[in-house]
Amino acid sequence: MKEVLLHYLWKFKKFDTFNLKTFIGEEITIVNVGNYLELAGPDFFNAQIVIGDQKWAGNVEIHLKSSDWYVHHHERDPAYENVILHVVWEHDTEIFRKNNTEIPVLELKKYVASQTIADYQSLMTPKSWIFCEKQLKDINEFTLKNWQERLFFERLERKSKPIYELLQQTNNDWEAVLFCLLAKNFGLNTNGETFLKIAQSIPFPIIRKESFEVENLEALLLGNAGLLDLEKEDNYFKDLKFRYFYLLHKYQIEKKTIEPVQFFKHRPDNFPTIRLSQLANLYHNQQNLFSKISTSNSVTAIDEIFEVSASNYWQNHYQFDKESPKKNKKLSKSFIDLIIINTIIPLQFAYAKSQGKEISEDLIQLLNEVAPEKNAIIDKFNSFGIKPKNAFESQSLLQLKNEYCNKSRCLECGIGMELLKKS
């Protein structure tokens, strides 16, 4: 038995509400269960309850045992002085207010059907992957769609937090924030944090000034990545290294120690040399990138912005001094889709929120045009009959698995609550 189940039972009145009595025998009528705010203080605020012949308005606190009141030290907290009913699964001790009046107690276990508990235990019995995996296909589309939208915006709220942190670090320069976010995205999972530090190590005004010479941008990025530290015979390498130290001196940039970028386990097209060159070319080709991205509302327009390749040298190289067959190393459609999902959508959401604008429908529409991600989590949902048609749906499923299924938050989940309501 968990307290969150009692919250669920009270919130949705999943018990016999017609014959309720306090532990000492006074009749109880629930007019309003109150607001479940999940904040510090009592569990349900502004409830209305008739106890005996007296109508009360106030708060309801819920515990597994009455004695938990003292375990949690509520007797010391003035926020609990307005509790009008103590709802518990098992009553094991009387609870008193500071004025020595006893708080009425409802012992809930007397009024909950055994089948309700059995249904909960069945839902929460460990399965091979998630608790409700065998019932997922039975969820109606209306419930699933509504819950997916909530999940999607929860995920965006979480993704917005590092954006606002970057905004503070860059003195509210949205262009600089975008540069950092794109750098992290270009680094993918393996090099993402390292690429972010590389971007943060170069003041963005310098990126603006040097964007007219792509070799200078490459020199700054590859140099701060430590890829120009060695000595090589390659002429392009020598040119970039000369430019790099010239730029360090010109702008008085202090070279910071950043952990090495990783080549291991990457496909050659994802080598850090290629991705950093593509990032440099993006900023060489596109001026005022933030203003373009923040207002883009179609995948076609975004695809055109990111129509960039690595520099000519990298068309037949993946590393310095090692020539390879010629290949145009432009950003792939799938990579641009990742940029839309992980950078553009969160950035547009955070920027609109900072401006007091509502663009929820626009964001959903944009992601409806993007193919769903392909990963182990999405593959598993596919196997249980939940097949996302676009990135909006796949992003929602990732939020569901990571923040609800993995944390056993079934009674806070729209799907979990619907399954229990059905039973």
Short mmCIF file of C-alpha atoms in Angstrom, two decimals:
data_model
loop_
_atom_site.label_atom_id
_atom_site.label_comp_id
_atom_site.label_asym_id
_atom_site.label_seq_id
_atom_site.Cartn_x
_atom_site.Cartn_y
_atom_site.Cartn_z
CA MET A 1 0.00 0.00 0.00
CA LYS A 2 1.32 3.43 -0.96
CA GLU A 3 0.08 6.87 0.05
CA VAL A 4 -0.29 7.88 -3.60
CA LEU A 5 -3.03 5.23 -3.90
CA LEU A 6 -4.94 6.88 -1.04
CA HIS A 7 -4.61 10.23 -2.85
CA TYR A 8 -6.10 8.60 -5.93
CA LEU A 9 -8.94 6.96 -3.98
CA TRP A 10 -9.87 10.24 -2.29
CA LYS A 11 -9.52 12.41 -5.40
CA PHE A 12 -11.82 10.21 -7.50
CA LYS A 13 -14.03 8.97 -4.62
CA LYS A 14 -13.18 5.34 -5.34
CA PHE A 15 -14.86 4.12 -2.15
CA ASP A 16 -18.32 3.83 -0.59
CA THR A 17 -19.26 7.48 -0.05
CA PHE A 18 -22.81 6.84 1.22
CA ASN A 19 -22.09 5.28 4.60
CA LEU A 20 -19.04 7.19 5.75
CA LYS A 21 -18.40 7.72 9.43
CA THR A 22 -15.50 9.04 11.44
CA PHE A 23 -13.61 6.58 13.61
CA ILE A 24 -15.79 7.58 16.56
CA GLY A 25 -19.05 7.19 14.61
CA GLU A 26 -20.01 10.64 13.31
CA GLU A 27 -21.58 10.66 9.84
CA ILE A 28 -19.50 12.16 7.01
CA THR A 29 -20.80 13.74 3.80
CA ILE A 30 -18.26 14.84 1.22
CA VAL A 31 -19.40 18.01 -0.54
CA ASN A 32 -16.04 18.67 -2.22
CA VAL A 33 -12.86 16.60 -1.90
CA GLY A 34 -10.72 19.73 -2.33
CA ASN A 35 -7.93 20.64 -4.74
CA TYR A 36 -5.00 18.25 -5.08
CA LEU A 37 -2.11 20.69 -5.53
CA GLU A 38 0.88 18.45 -4.71
CA LEU A 39 2.57 21.34 -2.91
CA ALA A 40 4.05 21.65 0.57
CA GLY A 41 1.31 21.48 3.18
CA PRO A 42 -1.90 19.42 3.39
CA ASP A 43 -2.68 17.11 0.47
CA PHE A 44 -6.10 18.57 -0.48
CA PHE A 45 -6.97 22.26 -0.09
CA ASN A 46 -10.36 23.93 0.27
CA ALA A 47 -12.39 20.77 0.84
CA GLN A 48 -16.01 20.99 2.05
CA ILE A 49 -17.19 18.25 4.37
CA VAL A 50 -20.20 17.75 6.65
CA ILE A 51 -19.33 15.92 9.87
CA GLY A 52 -22.36 15.21 12.00
CA ASP A 53 -24.53 18.34 11.73
CA GLN A 54 -21.60 20.70 11.11
CA LYS A 55 -20.34 21.77 7.68
CA TRP A 56 -16.59 22.38 7.53
CA ALA A 57 -14.43 24.10 4.95
CA GLY A 58 -10.70 23.52 5.08
CA ASN A 59 -7.97 21.04 4.20
CA VAL A 60 -7.67 17.27 4.15
CA GLU A 61 -4.47 15.41 5.04
CA ILE A 62 -3.91 11.80 3.96
CA HIS A 63 -1.60 9.20 5.55
CA LEU A 64 -1.22 5.45 5.63
CA LYS A 65 -1.37 5.57 9.44
CA SER A 66 -2.61 8.29 11.77
CA SER A 67 0.72 8.24 13.58
CA ASP A 68 2.42 9.44 10.37
CA TRP A 69 1.15 12.88 11.40
CA TYR A 70 3.76 12.92 14.14
CA VAL A 71 6.36 11.08 12.07
CA HIS A 72 6.17 13.97 9.56
CA HIS A 73 6.10 16.57 12.39
CA HIS A 74 2.88 18.18 11.20
CA GLU A 75 2.10 19.17 14.80
CA ARG A 76 4.89 21.77 14.48
CA ASP A 77 3.67 23.21 11.18
CA PRO A 78 0.98 25.93 11.28
CA ALA A 79 0.00 25.01 7.69
CA TYR A 80 -1.79 21.96 9.15
CA GLU A 81 -3.90 23.86 11.69
CA ASN A 82 -6.75 24.10 9.20
CA VAL A 83 -7.05 20.35 8.58
CA ILE A 84 -10.71 19.39 8.97
CA LEU A 85 -10.37 15.67 8.26
CA HIS A 86 -7.51 13.19 8.58
CA VAL A 87 -7.97 10.41 5.99
CA VAL A 88 -5.92 7.30 6.79
CA TRP A 89 -5.80 3.69 5.77
CA GLU A 90 -5.28 2.57 9.35
CA HIS A 91 -6.10 4.57 12.49
CA ASP A 92 -3.57 3.87 15.23
CA THR A 93 -3.53 7.04 17.35
CA GLU A 94 -5.52 10.21 18.01
CA ILE A 95 -4.26 13.49 16.52
CA PHE A 96 -4.81 16.83 18.23
CA ARG A 97 -4.58 20.44 17.14
CA LYS A 98 -2.62 22.97 19.18
CA ASN A 99 -5.83 23.96 21.00
CA ASN A 100 -6.22 20.29 22.07
CA THR A 101 -9.25 19.63 19.83
CA GLU A 102 -9.12 16.24 18.16
CA ILE A 103 -8.97 16.08 14.34
CA PRO A 104 -11.73 13.80 12.96
CA VAL A 105 -10.42 10.63 11.31
CA LEU A 106 -11.77 8.65 8.37
CA GLU A 107 -10.32 5.13 8.27
CA LEU A 108 -10.58 4.48 4.55
CA LYS A 109 -9.91 0.73 4.47
CA LYS A 110 -13.44 0.07 5.77
CA TYR A 111 -14.97 1.64 2.66
CA VAL A 112 -12.76 0.52 -0.23
CA ALA A 113 -13.85 -2.54 -2.23
CA SER A 114 -11.36 -5.40 -2.25
CA GLN A 115 -11.63 -5.48 -6.06
CA THR A 116 -10.34 -1.90 -6.26
CA ILE A 117 -7.23 -2.91 -4.33
CA ALA A 118 -6.86 -6.05 -6.44
CA ASP A 119 -7.07 -3.99 -9.65
CA TYR A 120 -4.39 -1.63 -8.35
CA GLN A 121 -2.14 -4.51 -7.35
CA SER A 122 -2.66 -6.13 -10.74
CA LEU A 123 -1.68 -2.90 -12.50
CA MET A 124 1.39 -2.47 -10.30
CA THR A 125 2.61 -6.06 -10.61
CA PRO A 126 6.01 -5.95 -12.37
CA LYS A 127 5.88 -6.93 -16.02
CA SER A 128 8.70 -7.40 -18.51
CA TRP A 129 8.99 -3.67 -19.30
CA ILE A 130 6.22 -1.45 -17.89
CA PHE A 131 3.29 -2.20 -15.60
CA CYS A 132 0.46 -1.67 -18.12
CA GLU A 133 2.12 -3.17 -21.18
CA LYS A 134 -0.61 -5.80 -21.70
CA GLN A 135 -3.40 -3.20 -21.45
CA LEU A 136 -1.89 -0.40 -23.54
CA LYS A 137 -3.62 -1.47 -26.74
CA ASP A 138 -7.00 -1.17 -24.97
CA ILE A 139 -6.62 2.55 -24.20
CA ASN A 140 -9.04 4.63 -26.26
CA GLU A 141 -7.56 7.15 -28.67
CA PHE A 142 -9.17 10.18 -26.97
CA THR A 143 -7.50 9.42 -23.62
CA LEU A 144 -4.17 8.70 -25.28
CA LYS A 145 -4.20 11.91 -27.38
CA ASN A 146 -5.06 14.13 -24.41
CA TRP A 147 -2.37 12.55 -22.26
CA GLN A 148 0.22 12.77 -25.03
CA GLU A 149 -0.27 16.54 -25.24
CA ARG A 150 0.26 16.91 -21.49
CA LEU A 151 3.37 14.72 -21.67
CA PHE A 152 4.78 16.69 -24.59
CA PHE A 153 4.57 20.03 -22.81
CA GLU A 154 5.94 18.54 -19.59
CA ARG A 155 8.95 17.45 -21.63
CA LEU A 156 9.29 20.92 -23.14
CA GLU A 157 9.19 22.50 -19.69
CA ARG A 158 12.05 20.25 -18.63
CA LYS A 159 14.04 21.03 -21.77
CA SER A 160 13.50 24.76 -21.21
CA LYS A 161 15.35 24.87 -17.89
CA PRO A 162 18.89 24.65 -19.35
CA ILE A 163 17.86 27.22 -21.99
CA TYR A 164 17.00 29.77 -19.30
CA GLU A 165 20.28 28.95 -17.52
CA LEU A 166 22.19 29.64 -20.74
CA LEU A 167 20.23 32.85 -21.19
CA GLN A 168 21.48 34.10 -17.82
CA GLN A 169 25.05 33.11 -18.65
CA THR A 170 24.95 34.98 -21.98
CA ASN A 171 23.35 38.21 -20.71
CA ASN A 172 20.05 37.41 -22.45
CA ASP A 173 21.63 36.94 -25.88
CA TRP A 174 19.29 34.52 -27.65
CA GLU A 175 21.68 34.20 -30.61
CA ALA A 176 24.41 33.02 -28.22
CA VAL A 177 22.00 30.58 -26.57
CA LEU A 178 21.09 29.13 -29.96
CA PHE A 179 24.78 28.70 -30.82
CA CYS A 180 25.35 26.73 -27.60
CA LEU A 181 22.25 24.57 -28.14
CA LEU A 182 23.16 23.80 -31.73
CA ALA A 183 26.73 22.96 -30.76
CA LYS A 184 25.44 20.46 -28.20
CA ASN A 185 23.05 19.00 -30.76
CA PHE A 186 25.83 18.65 -33.35
CA GLY A 187 27.88 16.70 -30.79
CA LEU A 188 25.10 14.12 -30.33
CA ASN A 189 25.08 12.04 -27.14
CA THR A 190 28.80 11.23 -27.07
CA ASN A 191 30.26 14.68 -27.72
CA GLY A 192 27.28 16.87 -26.87
CA GLU A 193 28.54 18.17 -23.52
CA THR A 194 32.05 18.70 -24.92
CA PHE A 195 30.70 20.62 -27.93
CA LEU A 196 28.62 22.75 -25.56
CA LYS A 197 31.74 23.66 -23.56
CA ILE A 198 33.57 24.48 -26.80
CA ALA A 199 30.76 26.85 -27.78
CA GLN A 200 30.72 28.43 -24.32
CA SER A 201 34.48 28.95 -24.46
CA ILE A 202 34.18 31.31 -27.46
CA PRO A 203 32.38 34.63 -26.82
CA PHE A 204 29.56 34.76 -29.35
CA PRO A 205 30.40 38.29 -30.58
CA ILE A 206 33.59 36.73 -31.96
CA ILE A 207 31.54 34.14 -33.86
CA ARG A 208 29.51 37.01 -35.33
CA LYS A 209 32.60 38.95 -36.41
CA GLU A 210 34.44 35.97 -37.90
CA SER A 211 31.46 34.35 -39.61
CA PHE A 212 32.46 35.89 -42.96
CA GLU A 213 35.52 33.58 -43.11
CA VAL A 214 34.51 29.98 -42.55
CA GLU A 215 38.14 28.92 -42.04
CA ASN A 216 38.35 31.23 -39.03
CA LEU A 217 35.24 29.66 -37.51
CA GLU A 218 36.64 26.18 -38.13
CA ALA A 219 39.94 27.20 -36.58
CA LEU A 220 38.22 28.45 -33.42
CA LEU A 221 36.01 25.40 -33.04
CA LEU A 222 38.60 22.76 -33.92
CA GLY A 223 41.27 24.58 -31.93
CA ASN A 224 39.23 24.78 -28.74
CA ALA A 225 38.33 21.13 -29.26
CA GLY A 226 42.04 20.33 -29.02
CA LEU A 227 42.16 19.02 -32.59
CA LEU A 228 44.91 21.46 -33.60
CA ASP A 229 47.24 20.72 -30.70
CA LEU A 230 49.50 18.22 -32.49
CA GLU A 231 51.94 18.79 -35.36
CA LYS A 232 50.89 17.52 -38.79
CA GLU A 233 52.18 17.86 -42.36
CA ASP A 234 48.74 18.61 -43.75
CA ASN A 235 48.62 22.12 -45.28
CA TYR A 236 44.99 22.69 -44.28
CA PHE A 237 45.85 21.73 -40.72
CA LYS A 238 48.77 24.18 -40.71
CA ASP A 239 46.58 26.96 -42.06
CA LEU A 240 43.89 26.39 -39.43
CA LYS A 241 46.47 26.23 -36.67
CA PHE A 242 48.02 29.53 -37.78
CA ARG A 243 44.58 31.15 -37.89
CA TYR A 244 43.69 29.71 -34.50
CA PHE A 245 46.64 31.20 -32.62
CA TYR A 246 46.25 34.47 -34.48
CA LEU A 247 42.60 34.68 -33.36
CA LEU A 248 43.49 33.75 -29.77
CA HIS A 249 45.93 36.65 -29.74
CA LYS A 250 43.61 39.05 -31.59
CA TYR A 251 40.72 38.58 -29.16
CA GLN A 252 42.80 37.77 -26.09
CA ILE A 253 40.99 34.45 -25.70
CA GLU A 254 42.30 32.22 -22.95
CA LYS A 255 42.51 28.63 -24.19
CA LYS A 256 40.58 26.47 -21.76
CA THR A 257 41.15 22.81 -21.06
CA ILE A 258 38.19 20.83 -22.37
CA GLU A 259 37.87 17.08 -22.28
CA PRO A 260 38.87 15.45 -25.60
CA VAL A 261 36.25 14.87 -28.25
CA GLN A 262 35.47 11.24 -29.00
CA PHE A 263 35.89 9.50 -32.35
CA PHE A 264 35.45 5.97 -30.98
CA LYS A 265 32.20 4.15 -31.87
CA HIS A 266 31.08 6.95 -34.19
CA ARG A 267 30.24 6.47 -37.83
CA PRO A 268 32.70 8.60 -39.84
CA ASP A 269 29.96 11.08 -40.82
CA ASN A 270 29.52 11.82 -37.09
CA PHE A 271 33.22 12.39 -36.41
CA PRO A 272 33.73 15.62 -34.44
CA THR A 273 35.85 17.06 -37.25
CA ILE A 274 32.91 16.77 -39.67
CA ARG A 275 30.27 18.03 -37.25
CA LEU A 276 32.34 21.05 -36.16
CA SER A 277 33.02 21.95 -39.79
CA GLN A 278 29.30 21.73 -40.58
CA LEU A 279 28.53 23.97 -37.59
CA ALA A 280 31.10 26.49 -38.81
CA ASN A 281 29.59 26.46 -42.29
CA LEU A 282 26.10 26.94 -40.89
CA TYR A 283 27.16 30.16 -39.18
CA HIS A 284 29.12 31.21 -42.26
CA ASN A 285 26.07 30.74 -44.51
CA GLN A 286 23.35 32.05 -42.22
CA GLN A 287 23.39 35.49 -40.64
CA ASN A 288 20.91 36.31 -37.83
CA LEU A 289 20.16 32.64 -37.43
CA PHE A 290 18.04 33.05 -34.30
CA SER A 291 15.55 35.40 -35.96
CA LYS A 292 15.10 32.88 -38.79
CA ILE A 293 14.73 29.84 -36.54
CA SER A 294 12.50 31.46 -33.94
CA THR A 295 9.90 32.30 -36.59
CA SER A 296 10.14 29.16 -38.75
CA ASN A 297 6.89 27.24 -38.65
CA SER A 298 7.45 24.65 -41.38
CA VAL A 299 9.86 21.79 -41.79
CA THR A 300 10.54 22.85 -45.38
CA ALA A 301 11.76 26.29 -44.28
CA ILE A 302 13.99 24.76 -41.59
CA ASP A 303 15.41 22.21 -44.02
CA GLU A 304 16.46 25.07 -46.30
CA ILE A 305 18.24 26.86 -43.44
CA PHE A 306 20.23 23.73 -42.62
CA GLU A 307 21.19 22.94 -46.19
CA VAL A 308 24.90 23.00 -45.32
CA SER A 309 27.93 20.79 -45.85
CA ALA A 310 31.34 20.44 -44.31
CA SER A 311 34.13 22.51 -45.92
CA ASN A 312 35.76 21.38 -49.17
CA TYR A 313 38.74 19.85 -47.37
CA TRP A 314 36.45 17.47 -45.50
CA GLN A 315 34.79 16.20 -48.67
CA ASN A 316 37.69 13.75 -48.98
CA HIS A 317 38.84 13.66 -45.34
CA TYR A 318 37.42 12.56 -42.00
CA GLN A 319 40.62 13.31 -40.08
CA PHE A 320 43.70 15.38 -40.83
CA ASP A 321 46.43 13.68 -42.86
CA LYS A 322 44.12 10.79 -43.85
CA GLU A 323 42.56 11.09 -47.28
CA SER A 324 39.34 9.19 -48.01
CA PRO A 325 37.01 8.71 -51.02
CA LYS A 326 35.22 11.93 -51.89
CA LYS A 327 31.78 12.41 -50.37
CA ASN A 328 29.60 15.48 -49.97
CA LYS A 329 29.17 15.61 -46.20
CA LYS A 330 25.99 17.63 -45.86
CA LEU A 331 23.54 17.44 -42.98
CA SER A 332 21.16 14.53 -43.50
CA LYS A 333 17.39 14.80 -43.23
CA SER A 334 17.38 12.63 -40.10
CA PHE A 335 20.01 14.86 -38.46
CA ILE A 336 18.01 18.00 -39.24
CA ASP A 337 14.96 16.31 -37.72
CA LEU A 338 16.95 15.80 -34.51
CA ILE A 339 17.84 19.50 -34.54
CA ILE A 340 14.16 20.38 -34.88
CA ILE A 341 13.20 18.06 -32.01
CA ASN A 342 16.03 18.82 -29.58
CA THR A 343 16.92 22.44 -30.34
CA ILE A 344 14.39 24.37 -32.41
CA ILE A 345 11.16 23.27 -30.72
CA PRO A 346 12.47 23.79 -27.13
CA LEU A 347 13.99 27.14 -28.15
CA GLN A 348 10.79 28.39 -29.77
CA PHE A 349 8.81 27.26 -26.72
CA ALA A 350 11.15 29.00 -24.25
CA TYR A 351 11.34 32.19 -26.32
CA ALA A 352 7.56 32.42 -26.77
CA LYS A 353 7.09 31.87 -23.04
CA SER A 354 9.57 34.66 -22.26
CA GLN A 355 7.55 36.93 -24.58
CA GLY A 356 4.21 35.93 -23.09
CA LYS A 357 3.06 34.34 -26.34
CA GLU A 358 1.07 31.14 -26.80
CA ILE A 359 2.35 28.93 -29.64
CA SER A 360 1.41 25.45 -28.38
CA GLU A 361 -0.61 24.52 -31.46
CA ASP A 362 2.16 25.75 -33.78
CA LEU A 363 4.72 23.55 -32.03
CA ILE A 364 2.51 20.49 -32.23
CA GLN A 365 1.81 21.15 -35.90
CA LEU A 366 5.52 21.53 -36.64
CA LEU A 367 6.38 18.22 -34.96
CA ASN A 368 3.49 16.52 -36.74
CA GLU A 369 5.57 17.06 -39.90
CA VAL A 370 8.65 15.36 -38.43
CA ALA A 371 9.15 11.60 -38.52
CA PRO A 372 9.15 9.80 -35.13
CA GLU A 373 12.49 8.98 -33.56
CA LYS A 374 13.88 5.49 -33.85
CA ASN A 375 15.25 4.10 -30.59
CA ALA A 376 14.81 1.20 -28.19
CA ILE A 377 11.99 2.86 -26.23
CA ILE A 378 9.93 3.67 -29.30
CA ASP A 379 10.54 0.18 -30.70
CA LYS A 380 9.22 -1.32 -27.46
CA PHE A 381 6.05 0.78 -27.53
CA ASN A 382 5.60 -0.35 -31.15
CA SER A 383 5.68 -3.96 -29.99
CA PHE A 384 2.83 -3.25 -27.55
CA GLY A 385 0.64 -1.66 -30.20
CA ILE A 386 1.44 2.02 -29.59
CA LYS A 387 2.96 3.22 -32.86
CA PRO A 388 3.80 6.93 -33.08
CA LYS A 389 3.12 8.52 -36.45
CA ASN A 390 5.28 11.60 -35.89
CA ALA A 391 7.81 13.22 -33.55
CA PHE A 392 5.09 14.83 -31.41
CA GLU A 393 3.83 11.38 -30.47
CA SER A 394 7.30 9.83 -30.05
CA GLN A 395 8.44 12.70 -27.80
CA SER A 396 5.35 12.14 -25.64
CA LEU A 397 6.13 8.43 -25.35
CA LEU A 398 9.70 9.14 -24.26
CA GLN A 399 8.36 11.44 -21.51
CA LEU A 400 5.87 8.76 -20.49
CA LYS A 401 8.50 6.04 -20.17
CA ASN A 402 11.21 8.12 -18.49
CA GLU A 403 9.12 10.20 -16.10
CA TYR A 404 6.15 7.95 -15.32
CA CYS A 405 6.74 4.28 -16.15
CA ASN A 406 10.33 4.20 -14.87
CA LYS A 407 9.26 5.95 -11.66
CA SER A 408 6.11 3.85 -11.07
CA ARG A 409 3.91 6.97 -11.23
CA CYS A 410 0.93 5.01 -12.57
CA LEU A 411 -1.59 6.84 -10.37
CA GLU A 412 -0.39 10.18 -11.72
CA CYS A 413 -0.53 8.92 -15.31
CA GLY A 414 -3.54 9.49 -17.55
CA ILE A 415 -3.26 5.93 -18.88
CA GLY A 416 -2.89 4.34 -15.44
CA MET A 417 -5.87 6.25 -14.03
CA GLU A 418 -8.01 5.36 -17.05
CA LEU A 419 -7.21 1.68 -16.63
CA LEU A 420 -8.21 1.77 -12.95
CA LYS A 421 -11.40 3.70 -13.73
CA LYS A 422 -12.35 1.05 -16.28
CA SER A 423 -11.92 -1.73 -13.76
#
